[in-house]
């Protein structure tokens, strides 16, 4: 089954309270919901985000997805993961 399209939407989900780790603190979880569309009409959903304490980096995720997305249409769904780890 081949990928026919990719789209995404940013999200920001607030925590009930401050989230703390050894690396920092956050009040929201930010990232992207990514959808892959197939030639059979099926849709795959995924999520990309940094850890909560490094929130505010959605622009970096958007840049990466914009660079990768044009490479995905035409690939078999099973090839998508391997294509992301290559050069």
PDB file of C-alpha atoms in Angstrom:
ATOM      1  CA  UNK A   1       0.000   0.000   0.000  1.00  0.00           C
ATOM      2  CA  UNK A   2       1.585   3.267  -1.133  1.00  0.00           C
ATOM      3  CA  UNK A   3       1.601   6.618   0.616  1.00  0.00           C
ATOM      4  CA  UNK A   4      -0.371   9.200  -1.364  1.00  0.00           C
ATOM      5  CA  UNK A   5      -0.123  12.171   0.978  1.00  0.00           C
ATOM      6  CA  UNK A   6       1.067  13.595   4.265  1.00  0.00           C
ATOM      7  CA  UNK A   7      -0.429  16.331   6.401  1.00  0.00           C
ATOM      8  CA  UNK A   8       0.054  17.573   9.947  1.00  0.00           C
ATOM      9  CA  UNK A   9      -1.350  19.857  12.602  1.00  0.00           C
ATOM     10  CA  UNK A  10       0.421  21.407  15.559  1.00  0.00           C
ATOM     11  CA  UNK A  11      -0.985  20.813  19.040  1.00  0.00           C
ATOM     12  CA  UNK A  12      -0.452  22.230  22.516  1.00  0.00           C
ATOM     13  CA  UNK A  13      -2.066  20.394  25.423  1.00  0.00           C
ATOM     14  CA  UNK A  14      -1.876  22.121  28.799  1.00  0.00           C
ATOM     15  CA  UNK A  15      -0.948  20.090  31.859  1.00  0.00           C
ATOM     16  CA  UNK A  16      -3.098  20.447  34.982  1.00  0.00           C
ATOM     17  CA  UNK A  17      -0.030  21.664  36.800  1.00  0.00           C
ATOM     18  CA  UNK A  18       3.622  22.245  36.131  1.00  0.00           C
ATOM     19  CA  UNK A  19       5.515  19.184  34.884  1.00  0.00           C
ATOM     20  CA  UNK A  20       9.022  18.898  36.359  1.00  0.00           C
ATOM     21  CA  UNK A  21      11.995  16.688  35.538  1.00  0.00           C
ATOM     22  CA  UNK A  22      15.726  16.911  36.165  1.00  0.00           C
ATOM     23  CA  UNK A  23      15.996  18.710  32.801  1.00  0.00           C
ATOM     24  CA  UNK A  24      13.404  21.411  33.277  1.00  0.00           C
ATOM     25  CA  UNK A  25       9.750  22.316  33.734  1.00  0.00           C
ATOM     26  CA  UNK A  26       6.773  22.724  31.424  1.00  0.00           C
ATOM     27  CA  UNK A  27       3.122  23.696  31.491  1.00  0.00           C
ATOM     28  CA  UNK A  28       2.183  22.234  28.064  1.00  0.00           C
ATOM     29  CA  UNK A  29       2.960  19.321  25.758  1.00  0.00           C
ATOM     30  CA  UNK A  30       3.567  20.632  22.242  1.00  0.00           C
ATOM     31  CA  UNK A  31       4.126  18.843  18.977  1.00  0.00           C
ATOM     32  CA  UNK A  32       2.559  17.682  15.732  1.00  0.00           C
ATOM     33  CA  UNK A  33      -0.079  15.124  14.831  1.00  0.00           C
ATOM     34  CA  UNK A  34       0.979  13.631  11.499  1.00  0.00           C
ATOM     35  CA  UNK A  35      -1.284  11.749   9.078  1.00  0.00           C
ATOM     36  CA  UNK A  36      -0.166   9.492   6.244  1.00  0.00           C
ATOM     37  CA  UNK A  37      -2.757   8.774   3.569  1.00  0.00           C
ATOM     38  CA  UNK A  38      -2.655   5.614   1.453  1.00  0.00           C
ATOM     39  CA  UNK A  39      -3.874   4.721  -2.014  1.00  0.00           C
ATOM     40  CA  UNK A  40      -6.467   2.404  -0.440  1.00  0.00           C
ATOM     41  CA  UNK A  41      -7.980   5.273   1.565  1.00  0.00           C
ATOM     42  CA  UNK A  42      -6.543   4.211   4.907  1.00  0.00           C
ATOM     43  CA  UNK A  43      -4.993   6.856   7.159  1.00  0.00           C
ATOM     44  CA  UNK A  44      -2.177   6.356   9.619  1.00  0.00           C
ATOM     45  CA  UNK A  45      -1.758   8.696  12.582  1.00  0.00           C
ATOM     46  CA  UNK A  46       1.428   9.546  14.414  1.00  0.00           C
ATOM     47  CA  UNK A  47       2.761  12.141  16.800  1.00  0.00           C
ATOM     48  CA  UNK A  48       6.044  14.010  16.960  1.00  0.00           C
ATOM     49  CA  UNK A  49       7.121  16.063  19.949  1.00  0.00           C
ATOM     50  CA  UNK A  50      10.041  16.849  22.147  1.00  0.00           C
ATOM     51  CA  UNK A  51       9.968  15.983  25.832  1.00  0.00           C
ATOM     52  CA  UNK A  52       7.775  18.362  27.858  1.00  0.00           C
ATOM     53  CA  UNK A  53      10.668  20.216  29.443  1.00  0.00           C
ATOM     54  CA  UNK A  54      11.943  21.212  25.987  1.00  0.00           C
ATOM     55  CA  UNK A  55       8.564  22.451  24.751  1.00  0.00           C
ATOM     56  CA  UNK A  56       8.478  25.493  22.520  1.00  0.00           C
ATOM     57  CA  UNK A  57      10.443  23.767  19.767  1.00  0.00           C
ATOM     58  CA  UNK A  58       7.472  23.090  17.474  1.00  0.00           C
ATOM     59  CA  UNK A  59       9.092  25.262  14.781  1.00  0.00           C
ATOM     60  CA  UNK A  60      11.978  22.757  14.609  1.00  0.00           C
ATOM     61  CA  UNK A  61       9.523  19.888  14.195  1.00  0.00           C
ATOM     62  CA  UNK A  62       7.669  21.770  11.467  1.00  0.00           C
ATOM     63  CA  UNK A  63      10.921  22.362   9.585  1.00  0.00           C
ATOM     64  CA  UNK A  64      11.840  18.671   9.786  1.00  0.00           C
ATOM     65  CA  UNK A  65       8.385  17.485   8.668  1.00  0.00           C
ATOM     66  CA  UNK A  66       8.355  19.960   5.770  1.00  0.00           C
ATOM     67  CA  UNK A  67      11.697  18.564   4.648  1.00  0.00           C
ATOM     68  CA  UNK A  68      10.697  14.897   4.997  1.00  0.00           C
ATOM     69  CA  UNK A  69       7.063  14.982   3.788  1.00  0.00           C
ATOM     70  CA  UNK A  70       7.817  15.388   0.047  1.00  0.00           C
ATOM     71  CA  UNK A  71       9.913  12.176   0.122  1.00  0.00           C
ATOM     72  CA  UNK A  72       7.059   9.980   1.401  1.00  0.00           C
ATOM     73  CA  UNK A  73       4.395   9.887  -1.369  1.00  0.00           C
ATOM     74  CA  UNK A  74       4.991   6.874  -3.602  1.00  0.00           C
ATOM     75  CA  UNK A  75       6.704   4.831  -0.891  1.00  0.00           C
ATOM     76  CA  UNK A  76       5.147   1.644   0.407  1.00  0.00           C
ATOM     77  CA  UNK A  77       3.926   2.153   3.978  1.00  0.00           C
ATOM     78  CA  UNK A  78       6.474  -0.421   5.154  1.00  0.00           C
ATOM     79  CA  UNK A  79       9.288   1.685   3.629  1.00  0.00           C
ATOM     80  CA  UNK A  80       8.460   4.894   5.471  1.00  0.00           C
ATOM     81  CA  UNK A  81      10.379   4.098   8.676  1.00  0.00           C
ATOM     82  CA  UNK A  82      13.528   3.048   6.808  1.00  0.00           C
ATOM     83  CA  UNK A  83      13.407   6.198   4.646  1.00  0.00           C
ATOM     84  CA  UNK A  84      13.421   8.386   7.749  1.00  0.00           C
ATOM     85  CA  UNK A  85      16.605   6.857   9.156  1.00  0.00           C
ATOM     86  CA  UNK A  86      18.592   7.106   5.918  1.00  0.00           C
ATOM     87  CA  UNK A  87      20.668  10.017   4.571  1.00  0.00           C
TER      88      UNK A  87
END
